[in-house]
PDB file of N, CA and C in Angstrom:
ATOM      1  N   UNK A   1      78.441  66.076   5.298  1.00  0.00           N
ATOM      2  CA  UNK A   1      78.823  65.739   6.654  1.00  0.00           C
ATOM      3  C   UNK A   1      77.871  64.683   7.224  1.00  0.00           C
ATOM      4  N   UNK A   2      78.356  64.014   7.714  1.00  0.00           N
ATOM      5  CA  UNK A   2      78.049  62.718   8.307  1.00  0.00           C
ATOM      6  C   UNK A   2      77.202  62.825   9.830  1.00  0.00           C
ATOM      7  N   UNK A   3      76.048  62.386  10.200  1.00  0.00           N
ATOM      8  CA  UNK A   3      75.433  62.710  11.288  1.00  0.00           C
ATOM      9  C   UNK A   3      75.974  61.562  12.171  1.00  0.00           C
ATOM     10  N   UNK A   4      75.906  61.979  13.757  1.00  0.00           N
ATOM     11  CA  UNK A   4      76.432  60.517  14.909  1.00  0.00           C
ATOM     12  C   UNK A   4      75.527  60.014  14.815  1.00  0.00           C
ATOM     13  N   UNK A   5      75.872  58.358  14.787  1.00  0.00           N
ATOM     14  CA  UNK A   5      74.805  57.745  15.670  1.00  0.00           C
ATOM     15  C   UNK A   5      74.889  57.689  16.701  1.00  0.00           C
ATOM     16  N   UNK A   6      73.563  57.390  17.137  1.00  0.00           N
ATOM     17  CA  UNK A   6      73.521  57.887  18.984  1.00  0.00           C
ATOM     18  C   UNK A   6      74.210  57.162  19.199  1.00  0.00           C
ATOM     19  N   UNK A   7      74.790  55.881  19.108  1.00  0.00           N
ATOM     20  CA  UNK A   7      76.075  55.503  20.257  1.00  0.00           C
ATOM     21  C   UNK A   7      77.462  56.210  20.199  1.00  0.00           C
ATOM     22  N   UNK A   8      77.797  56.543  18.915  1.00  0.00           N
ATOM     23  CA  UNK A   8      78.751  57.565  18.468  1.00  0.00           C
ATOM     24  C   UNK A   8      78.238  59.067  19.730  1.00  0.00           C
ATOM     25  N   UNK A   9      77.210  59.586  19.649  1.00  0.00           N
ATOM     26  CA  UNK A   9      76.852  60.683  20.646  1.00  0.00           C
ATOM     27  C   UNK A   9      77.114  59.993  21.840  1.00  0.00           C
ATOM     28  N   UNK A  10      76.557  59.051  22.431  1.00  0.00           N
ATOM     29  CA  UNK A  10      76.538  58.356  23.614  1.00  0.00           C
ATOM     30  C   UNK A  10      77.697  58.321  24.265  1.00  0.00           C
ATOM     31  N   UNK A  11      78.934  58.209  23.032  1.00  0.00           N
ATOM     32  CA  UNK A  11      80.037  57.602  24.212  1.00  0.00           C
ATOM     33  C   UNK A  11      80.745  59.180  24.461  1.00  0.00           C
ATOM     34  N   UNK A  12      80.679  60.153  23.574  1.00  0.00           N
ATOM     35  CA  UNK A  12      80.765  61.200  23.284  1.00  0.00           C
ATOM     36  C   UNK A  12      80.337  61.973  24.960  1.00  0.00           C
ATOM     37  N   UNK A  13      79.298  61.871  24.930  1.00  0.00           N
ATOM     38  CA  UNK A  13      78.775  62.606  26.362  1.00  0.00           C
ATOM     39  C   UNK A  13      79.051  61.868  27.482  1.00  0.00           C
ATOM     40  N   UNK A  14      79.372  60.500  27.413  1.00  0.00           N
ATOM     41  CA  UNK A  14      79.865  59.844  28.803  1.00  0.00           C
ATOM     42  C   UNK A  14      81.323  60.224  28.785  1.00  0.00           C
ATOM     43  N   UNK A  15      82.150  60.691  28.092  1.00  0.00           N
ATOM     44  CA  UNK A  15      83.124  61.311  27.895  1.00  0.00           C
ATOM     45  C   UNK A  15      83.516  62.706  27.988  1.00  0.00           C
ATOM     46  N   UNK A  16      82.281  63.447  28.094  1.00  0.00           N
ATOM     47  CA  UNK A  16      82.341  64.460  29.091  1.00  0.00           C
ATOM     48  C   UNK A  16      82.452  65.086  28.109  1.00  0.00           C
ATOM     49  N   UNK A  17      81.765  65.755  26.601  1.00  0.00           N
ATOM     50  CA  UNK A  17      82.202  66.069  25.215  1.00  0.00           C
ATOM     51  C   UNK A  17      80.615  67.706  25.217  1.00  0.00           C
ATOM     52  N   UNK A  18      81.030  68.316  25.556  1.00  0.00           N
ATOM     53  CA  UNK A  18      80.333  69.145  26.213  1.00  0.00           C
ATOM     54  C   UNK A  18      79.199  69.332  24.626  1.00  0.00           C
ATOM     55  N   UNK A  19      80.610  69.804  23.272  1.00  0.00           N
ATOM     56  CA  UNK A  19      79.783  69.538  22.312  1.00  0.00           C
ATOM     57  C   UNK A  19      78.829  68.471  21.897  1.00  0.00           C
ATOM     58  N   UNK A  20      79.018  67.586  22.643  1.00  0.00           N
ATOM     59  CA  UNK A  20      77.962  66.257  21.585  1.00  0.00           C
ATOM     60  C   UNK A  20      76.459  66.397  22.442  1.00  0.00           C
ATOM     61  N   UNK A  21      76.702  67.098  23.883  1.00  0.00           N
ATOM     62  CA  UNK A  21      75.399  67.627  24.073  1.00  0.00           C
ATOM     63  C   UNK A  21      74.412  68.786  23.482  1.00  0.00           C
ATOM     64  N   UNK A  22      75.581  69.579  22.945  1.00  0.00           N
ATOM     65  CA  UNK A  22      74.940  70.777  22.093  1.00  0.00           C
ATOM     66  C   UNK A  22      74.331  69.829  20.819  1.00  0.00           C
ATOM     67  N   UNK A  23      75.345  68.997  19.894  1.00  0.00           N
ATOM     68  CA  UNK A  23      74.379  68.434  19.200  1.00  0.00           C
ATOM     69  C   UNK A  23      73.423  67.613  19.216  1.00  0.00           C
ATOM     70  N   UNK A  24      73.521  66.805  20.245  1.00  0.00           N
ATOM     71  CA  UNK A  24      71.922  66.229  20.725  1.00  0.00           C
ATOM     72  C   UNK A  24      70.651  66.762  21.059  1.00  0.00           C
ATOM     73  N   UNK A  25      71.369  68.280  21.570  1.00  0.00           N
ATOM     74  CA  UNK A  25      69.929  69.356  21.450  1.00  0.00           C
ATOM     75  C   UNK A  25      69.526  69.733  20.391  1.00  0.00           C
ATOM     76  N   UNK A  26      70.662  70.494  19.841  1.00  0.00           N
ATOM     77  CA  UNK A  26      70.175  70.865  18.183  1.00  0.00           C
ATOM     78  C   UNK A  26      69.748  69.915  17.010  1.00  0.00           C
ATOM     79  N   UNK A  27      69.770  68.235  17.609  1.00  0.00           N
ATOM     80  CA  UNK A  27      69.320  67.146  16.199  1.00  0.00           C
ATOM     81  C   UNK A  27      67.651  67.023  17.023  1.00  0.00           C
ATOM     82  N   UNK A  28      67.492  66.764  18.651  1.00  0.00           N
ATOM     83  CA  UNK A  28      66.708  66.578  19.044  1.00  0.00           C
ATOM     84  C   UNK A  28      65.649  67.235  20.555  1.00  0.00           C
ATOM     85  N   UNK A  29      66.289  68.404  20.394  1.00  0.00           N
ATOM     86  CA  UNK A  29      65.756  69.773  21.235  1.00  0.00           C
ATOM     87  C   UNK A  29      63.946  69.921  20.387  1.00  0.00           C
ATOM     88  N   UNK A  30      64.146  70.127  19.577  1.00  0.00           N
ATOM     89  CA  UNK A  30      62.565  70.775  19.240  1.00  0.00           C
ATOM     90  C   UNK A  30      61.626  69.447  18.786  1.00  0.00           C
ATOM     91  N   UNK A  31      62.016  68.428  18.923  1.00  0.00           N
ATOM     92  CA  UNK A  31      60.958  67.577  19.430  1.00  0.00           C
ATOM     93  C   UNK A  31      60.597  67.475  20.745  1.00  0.00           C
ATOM     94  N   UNK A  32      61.737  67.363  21.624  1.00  0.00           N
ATOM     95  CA  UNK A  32      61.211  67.252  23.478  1.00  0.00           C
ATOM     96  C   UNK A  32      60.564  68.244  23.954  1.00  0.00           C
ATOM     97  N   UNK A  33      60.901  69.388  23.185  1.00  0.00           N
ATOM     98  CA  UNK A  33      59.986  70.805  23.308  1.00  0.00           C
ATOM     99  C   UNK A  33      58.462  70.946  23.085  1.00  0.00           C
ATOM    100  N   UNK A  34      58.200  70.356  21.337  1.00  0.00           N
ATOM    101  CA  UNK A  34      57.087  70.341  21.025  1.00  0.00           C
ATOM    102  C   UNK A  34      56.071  69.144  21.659  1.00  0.00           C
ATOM    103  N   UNK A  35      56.985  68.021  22.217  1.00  0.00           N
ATOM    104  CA  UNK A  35      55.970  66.912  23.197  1.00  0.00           C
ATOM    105  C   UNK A  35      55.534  67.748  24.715  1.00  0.00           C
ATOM    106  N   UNK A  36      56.552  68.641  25.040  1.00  0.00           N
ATOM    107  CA  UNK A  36      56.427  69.055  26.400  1.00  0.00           C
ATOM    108  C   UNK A  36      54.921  70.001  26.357  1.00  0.00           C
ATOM    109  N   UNK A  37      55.229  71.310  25.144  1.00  0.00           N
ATOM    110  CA  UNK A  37      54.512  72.951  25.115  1.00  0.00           C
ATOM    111  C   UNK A  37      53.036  71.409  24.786  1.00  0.00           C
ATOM    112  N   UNK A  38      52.820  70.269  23.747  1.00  0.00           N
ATOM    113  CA  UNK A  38      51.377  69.784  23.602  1.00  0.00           C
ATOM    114  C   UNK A  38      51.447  69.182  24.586  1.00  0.00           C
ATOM    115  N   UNK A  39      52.237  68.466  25.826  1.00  0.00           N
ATOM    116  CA  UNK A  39      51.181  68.059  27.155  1.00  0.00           C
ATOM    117  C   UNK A  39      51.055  68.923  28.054  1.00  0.00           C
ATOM    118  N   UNK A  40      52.191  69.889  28.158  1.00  0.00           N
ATOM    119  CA  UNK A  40      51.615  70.681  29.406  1.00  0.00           C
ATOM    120  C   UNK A  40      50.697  72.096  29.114  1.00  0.00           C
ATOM    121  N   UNK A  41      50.688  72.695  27.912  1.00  0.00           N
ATOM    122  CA  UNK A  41      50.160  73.509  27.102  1.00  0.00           C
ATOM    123  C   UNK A  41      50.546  74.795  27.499  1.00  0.00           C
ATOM    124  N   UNK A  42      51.881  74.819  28.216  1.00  0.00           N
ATOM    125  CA  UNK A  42      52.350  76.108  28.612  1.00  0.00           C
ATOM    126  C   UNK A  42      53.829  76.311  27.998  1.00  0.00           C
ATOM    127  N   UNK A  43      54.537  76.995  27.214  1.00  0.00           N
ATOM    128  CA  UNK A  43      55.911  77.160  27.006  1.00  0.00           C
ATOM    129  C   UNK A  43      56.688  77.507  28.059  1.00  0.00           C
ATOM    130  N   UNK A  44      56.371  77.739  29.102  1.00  0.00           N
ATOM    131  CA  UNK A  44      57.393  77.923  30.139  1.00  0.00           C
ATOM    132  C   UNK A  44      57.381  76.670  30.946  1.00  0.00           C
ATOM    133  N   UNK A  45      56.380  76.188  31.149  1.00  0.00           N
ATOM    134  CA  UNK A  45      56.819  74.646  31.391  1.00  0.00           C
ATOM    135  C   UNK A  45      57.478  74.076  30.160  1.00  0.00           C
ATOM    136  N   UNK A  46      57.283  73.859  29.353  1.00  0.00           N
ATOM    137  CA  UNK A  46      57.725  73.277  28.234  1.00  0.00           C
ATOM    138  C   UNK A  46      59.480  73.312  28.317  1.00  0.00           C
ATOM    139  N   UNK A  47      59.638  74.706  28.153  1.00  0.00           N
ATOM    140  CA  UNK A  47      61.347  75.235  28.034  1.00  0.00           C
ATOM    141  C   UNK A  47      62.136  74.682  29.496  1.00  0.00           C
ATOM    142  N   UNK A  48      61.086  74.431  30.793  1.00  0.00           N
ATOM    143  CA  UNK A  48      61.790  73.865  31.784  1.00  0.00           C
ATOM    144  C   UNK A  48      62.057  72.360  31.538  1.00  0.00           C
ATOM    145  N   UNK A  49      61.356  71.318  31.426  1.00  0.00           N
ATOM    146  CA  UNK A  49      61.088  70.185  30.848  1.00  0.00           C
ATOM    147  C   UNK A  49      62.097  69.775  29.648  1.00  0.00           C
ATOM    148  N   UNK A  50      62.289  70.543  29.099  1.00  0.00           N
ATOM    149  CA  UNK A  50      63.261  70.465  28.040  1.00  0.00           C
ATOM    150  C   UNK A  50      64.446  70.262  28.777  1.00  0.00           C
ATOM    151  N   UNK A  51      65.022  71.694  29.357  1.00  0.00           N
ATOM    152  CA  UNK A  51      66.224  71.928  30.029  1.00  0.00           C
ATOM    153  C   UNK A  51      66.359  70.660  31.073  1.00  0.00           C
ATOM    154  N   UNK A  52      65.176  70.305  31.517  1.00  0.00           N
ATOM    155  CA  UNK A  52      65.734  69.280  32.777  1.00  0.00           C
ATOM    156  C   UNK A  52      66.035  68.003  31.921  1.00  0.00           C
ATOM    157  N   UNK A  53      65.487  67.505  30.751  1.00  0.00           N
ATOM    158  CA  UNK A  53      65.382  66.272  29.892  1.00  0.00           C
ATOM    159  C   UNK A  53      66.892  66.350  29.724  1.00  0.00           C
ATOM    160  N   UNK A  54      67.479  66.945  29.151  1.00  0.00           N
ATOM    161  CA  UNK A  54      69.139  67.292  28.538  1.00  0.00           C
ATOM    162  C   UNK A  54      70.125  67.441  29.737  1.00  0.00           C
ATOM    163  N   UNK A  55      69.570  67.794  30.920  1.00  0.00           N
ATOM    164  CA  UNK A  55      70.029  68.070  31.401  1.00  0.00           C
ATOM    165  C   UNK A  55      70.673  66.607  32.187  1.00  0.00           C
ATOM    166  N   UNK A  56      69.445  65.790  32.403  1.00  0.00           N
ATOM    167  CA  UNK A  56      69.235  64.318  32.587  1.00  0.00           C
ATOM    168  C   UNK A  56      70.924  63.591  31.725  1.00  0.00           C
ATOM    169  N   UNK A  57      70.294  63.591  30.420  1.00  0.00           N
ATOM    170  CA  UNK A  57      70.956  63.679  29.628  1.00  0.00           C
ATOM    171  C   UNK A  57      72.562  63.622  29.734  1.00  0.00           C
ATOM    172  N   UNK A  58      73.023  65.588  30.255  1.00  0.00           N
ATOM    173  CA  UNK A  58      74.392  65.030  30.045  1.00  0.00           C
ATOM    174  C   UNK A  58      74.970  64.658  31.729  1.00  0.00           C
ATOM    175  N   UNK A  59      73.949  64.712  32.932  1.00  0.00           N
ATOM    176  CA  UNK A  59      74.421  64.062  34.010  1.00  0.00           C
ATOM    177  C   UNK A  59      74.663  62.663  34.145  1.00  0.00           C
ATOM    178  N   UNK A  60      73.945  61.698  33.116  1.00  0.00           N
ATOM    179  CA  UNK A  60      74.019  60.518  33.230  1.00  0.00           C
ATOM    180  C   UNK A  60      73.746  59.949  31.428  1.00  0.00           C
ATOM    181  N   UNK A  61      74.810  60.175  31.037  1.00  0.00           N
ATOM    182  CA  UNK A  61      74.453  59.501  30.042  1.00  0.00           C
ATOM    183  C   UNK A  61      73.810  58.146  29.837  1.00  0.00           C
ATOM    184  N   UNK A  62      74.789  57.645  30.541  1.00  0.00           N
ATOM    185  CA  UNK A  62      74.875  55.688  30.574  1.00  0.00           C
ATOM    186  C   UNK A  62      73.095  55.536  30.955  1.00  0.00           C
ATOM    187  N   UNK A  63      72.412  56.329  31.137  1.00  0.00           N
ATOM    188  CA  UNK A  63      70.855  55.818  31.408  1.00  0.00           C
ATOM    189  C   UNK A  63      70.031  55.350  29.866  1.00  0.00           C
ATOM    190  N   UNK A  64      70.691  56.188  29.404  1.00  0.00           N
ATOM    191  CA  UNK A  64      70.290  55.753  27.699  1.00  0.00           C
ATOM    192  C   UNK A  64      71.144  54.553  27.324  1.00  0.00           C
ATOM    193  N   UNK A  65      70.619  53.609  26.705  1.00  0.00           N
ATOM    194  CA  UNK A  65      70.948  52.192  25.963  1.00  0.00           C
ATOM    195  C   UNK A  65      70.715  52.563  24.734  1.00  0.00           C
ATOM    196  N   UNK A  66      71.314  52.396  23.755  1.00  0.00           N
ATOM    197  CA  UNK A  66      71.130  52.498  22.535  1.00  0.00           C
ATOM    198  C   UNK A  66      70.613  50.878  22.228  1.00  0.00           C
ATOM    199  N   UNK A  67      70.735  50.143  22.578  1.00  0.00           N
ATOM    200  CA  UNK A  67      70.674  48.852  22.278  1.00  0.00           C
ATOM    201  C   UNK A  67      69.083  48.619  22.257  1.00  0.00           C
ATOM    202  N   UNK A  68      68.231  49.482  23.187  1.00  0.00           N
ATOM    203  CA  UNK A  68      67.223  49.275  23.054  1.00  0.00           C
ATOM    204  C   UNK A  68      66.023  50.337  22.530  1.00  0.00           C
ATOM    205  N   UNK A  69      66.630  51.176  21.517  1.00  0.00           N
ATOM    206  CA  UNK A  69      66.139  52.592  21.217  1.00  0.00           C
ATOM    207  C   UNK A  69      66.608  53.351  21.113  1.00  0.00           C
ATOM    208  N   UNK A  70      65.751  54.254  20.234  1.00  0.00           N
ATOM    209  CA  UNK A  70      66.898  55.670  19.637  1.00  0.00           C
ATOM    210  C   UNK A  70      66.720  56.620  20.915  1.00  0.00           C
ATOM    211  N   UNK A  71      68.027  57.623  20.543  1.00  0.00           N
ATOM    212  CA  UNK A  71      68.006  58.242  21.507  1.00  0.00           C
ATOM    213  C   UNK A  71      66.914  59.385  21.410  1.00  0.00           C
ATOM    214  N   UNK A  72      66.584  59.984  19.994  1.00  0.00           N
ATOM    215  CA  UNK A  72      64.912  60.794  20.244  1.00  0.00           C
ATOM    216  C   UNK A  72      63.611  60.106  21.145  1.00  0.00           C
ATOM    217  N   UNK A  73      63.759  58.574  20.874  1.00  0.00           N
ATOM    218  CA  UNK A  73      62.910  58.007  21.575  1.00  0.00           C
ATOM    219  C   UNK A  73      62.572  58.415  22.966  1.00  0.00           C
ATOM    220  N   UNK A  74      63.988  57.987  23.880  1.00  0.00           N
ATOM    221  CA  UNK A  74      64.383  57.818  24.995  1.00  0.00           C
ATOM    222  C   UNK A  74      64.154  59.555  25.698  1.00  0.00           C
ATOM    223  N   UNK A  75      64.930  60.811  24.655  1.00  0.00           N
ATOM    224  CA  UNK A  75      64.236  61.590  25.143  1.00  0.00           C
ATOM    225  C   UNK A  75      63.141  62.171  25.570  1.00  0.00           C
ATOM    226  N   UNK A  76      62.352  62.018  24.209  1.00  0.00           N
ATOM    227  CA  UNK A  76      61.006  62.205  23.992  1.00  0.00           C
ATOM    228  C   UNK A  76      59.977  61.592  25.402  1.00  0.00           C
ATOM    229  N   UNK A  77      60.363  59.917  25.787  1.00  0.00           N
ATOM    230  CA  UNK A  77      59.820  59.420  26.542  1.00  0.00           C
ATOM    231  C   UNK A  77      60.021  59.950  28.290  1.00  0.00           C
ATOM    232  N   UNK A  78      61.213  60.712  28.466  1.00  0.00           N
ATOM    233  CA  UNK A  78      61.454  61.249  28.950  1.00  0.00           C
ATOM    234  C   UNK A  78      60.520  63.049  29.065  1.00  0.00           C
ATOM    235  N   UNK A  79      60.922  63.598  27.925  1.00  0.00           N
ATOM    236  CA  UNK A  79      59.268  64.664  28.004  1.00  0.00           C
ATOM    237  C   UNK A  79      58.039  64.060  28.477  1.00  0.00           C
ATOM    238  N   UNK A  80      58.246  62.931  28.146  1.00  0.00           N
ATOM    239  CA  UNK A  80      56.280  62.771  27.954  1.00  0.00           C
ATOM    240  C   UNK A  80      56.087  62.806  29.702  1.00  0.00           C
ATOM    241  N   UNK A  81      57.039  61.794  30.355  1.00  0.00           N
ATOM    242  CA  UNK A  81      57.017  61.216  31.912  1.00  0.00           C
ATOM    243  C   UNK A  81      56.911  62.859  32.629  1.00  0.00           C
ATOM    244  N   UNK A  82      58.026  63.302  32.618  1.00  0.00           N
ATOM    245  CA  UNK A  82      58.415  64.764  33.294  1.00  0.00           C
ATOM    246  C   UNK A  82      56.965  65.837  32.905  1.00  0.00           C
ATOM    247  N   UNK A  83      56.651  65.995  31.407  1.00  0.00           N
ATOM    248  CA  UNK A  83      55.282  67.025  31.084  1.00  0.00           C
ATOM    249  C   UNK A  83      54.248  66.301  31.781  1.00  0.00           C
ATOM    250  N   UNK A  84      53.773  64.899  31.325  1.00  0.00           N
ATOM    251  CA  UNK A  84      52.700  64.482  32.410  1.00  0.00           C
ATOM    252  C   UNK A  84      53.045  64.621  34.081  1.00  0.00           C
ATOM    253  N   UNK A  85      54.076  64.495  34.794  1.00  0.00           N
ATOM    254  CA  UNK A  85      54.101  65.028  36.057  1.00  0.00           C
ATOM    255  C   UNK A  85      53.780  66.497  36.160  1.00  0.00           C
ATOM    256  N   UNK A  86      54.089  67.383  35.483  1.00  0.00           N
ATOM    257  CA  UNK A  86      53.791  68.729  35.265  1.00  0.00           C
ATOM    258  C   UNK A  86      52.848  69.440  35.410  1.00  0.00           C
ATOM    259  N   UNK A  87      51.915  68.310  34.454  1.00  0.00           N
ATOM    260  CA  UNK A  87      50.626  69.105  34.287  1.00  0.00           C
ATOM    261  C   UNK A  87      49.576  68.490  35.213  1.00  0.00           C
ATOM    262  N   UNK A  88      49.964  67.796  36.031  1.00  0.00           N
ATOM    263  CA  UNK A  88      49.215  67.220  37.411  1.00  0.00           C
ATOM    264  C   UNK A  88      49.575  68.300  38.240  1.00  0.00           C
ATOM    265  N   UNK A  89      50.819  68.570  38.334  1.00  0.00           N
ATOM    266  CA  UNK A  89      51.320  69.723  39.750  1.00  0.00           C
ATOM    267  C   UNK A  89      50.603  70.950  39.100  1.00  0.00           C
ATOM    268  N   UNK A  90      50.801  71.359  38.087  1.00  0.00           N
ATOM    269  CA  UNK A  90      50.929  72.865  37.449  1.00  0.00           C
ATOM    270  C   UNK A  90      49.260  73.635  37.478  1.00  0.00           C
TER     271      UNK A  90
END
């Protein structure tokens, strides 16, 4: 079986494809996780950070460009922004 490429996912979730968000978590959930639990050093921040990243995610897809980066990237960079706000408040 053949994996999406993120623009294949991309148009998928701007299309309102409830599954192609489940698989964008399950190809790239436990990286945004493991950037979140090493900056904020708490798993319950971590698991929030996550949920809000995806959540980002399937409210606005069109914020992601594939044209200029993968979409682990874009998440990930997304953990890093949201965990570093975190661990200033937290």
């Amino acid at each position: 079986m053949r994996l999406m490429s993120d623009r294949e996912l991309r148009a998928r979730l701007t299309a309102g494809d409830l599954d192609a968000l489940a698989d964008a978590y399950d190809r790239h959930g436990p990286y945004v996780y493991g950037v979140a639990v090493a900056i904020t050093g708490s798993r319950a921040y971590a698991e929030e950070v996550t949920q809000n990243v995806f959540v980002a995610l399937w409210e606005r897809p069109s914020s992601y460009d594939p044209g200029l980066g993968s979409l682990r990237g874009w998440l990930v960079g997304r953990a890093l922004h949201e965990s570093a706000r975190r661990a200033k408040v937290g």
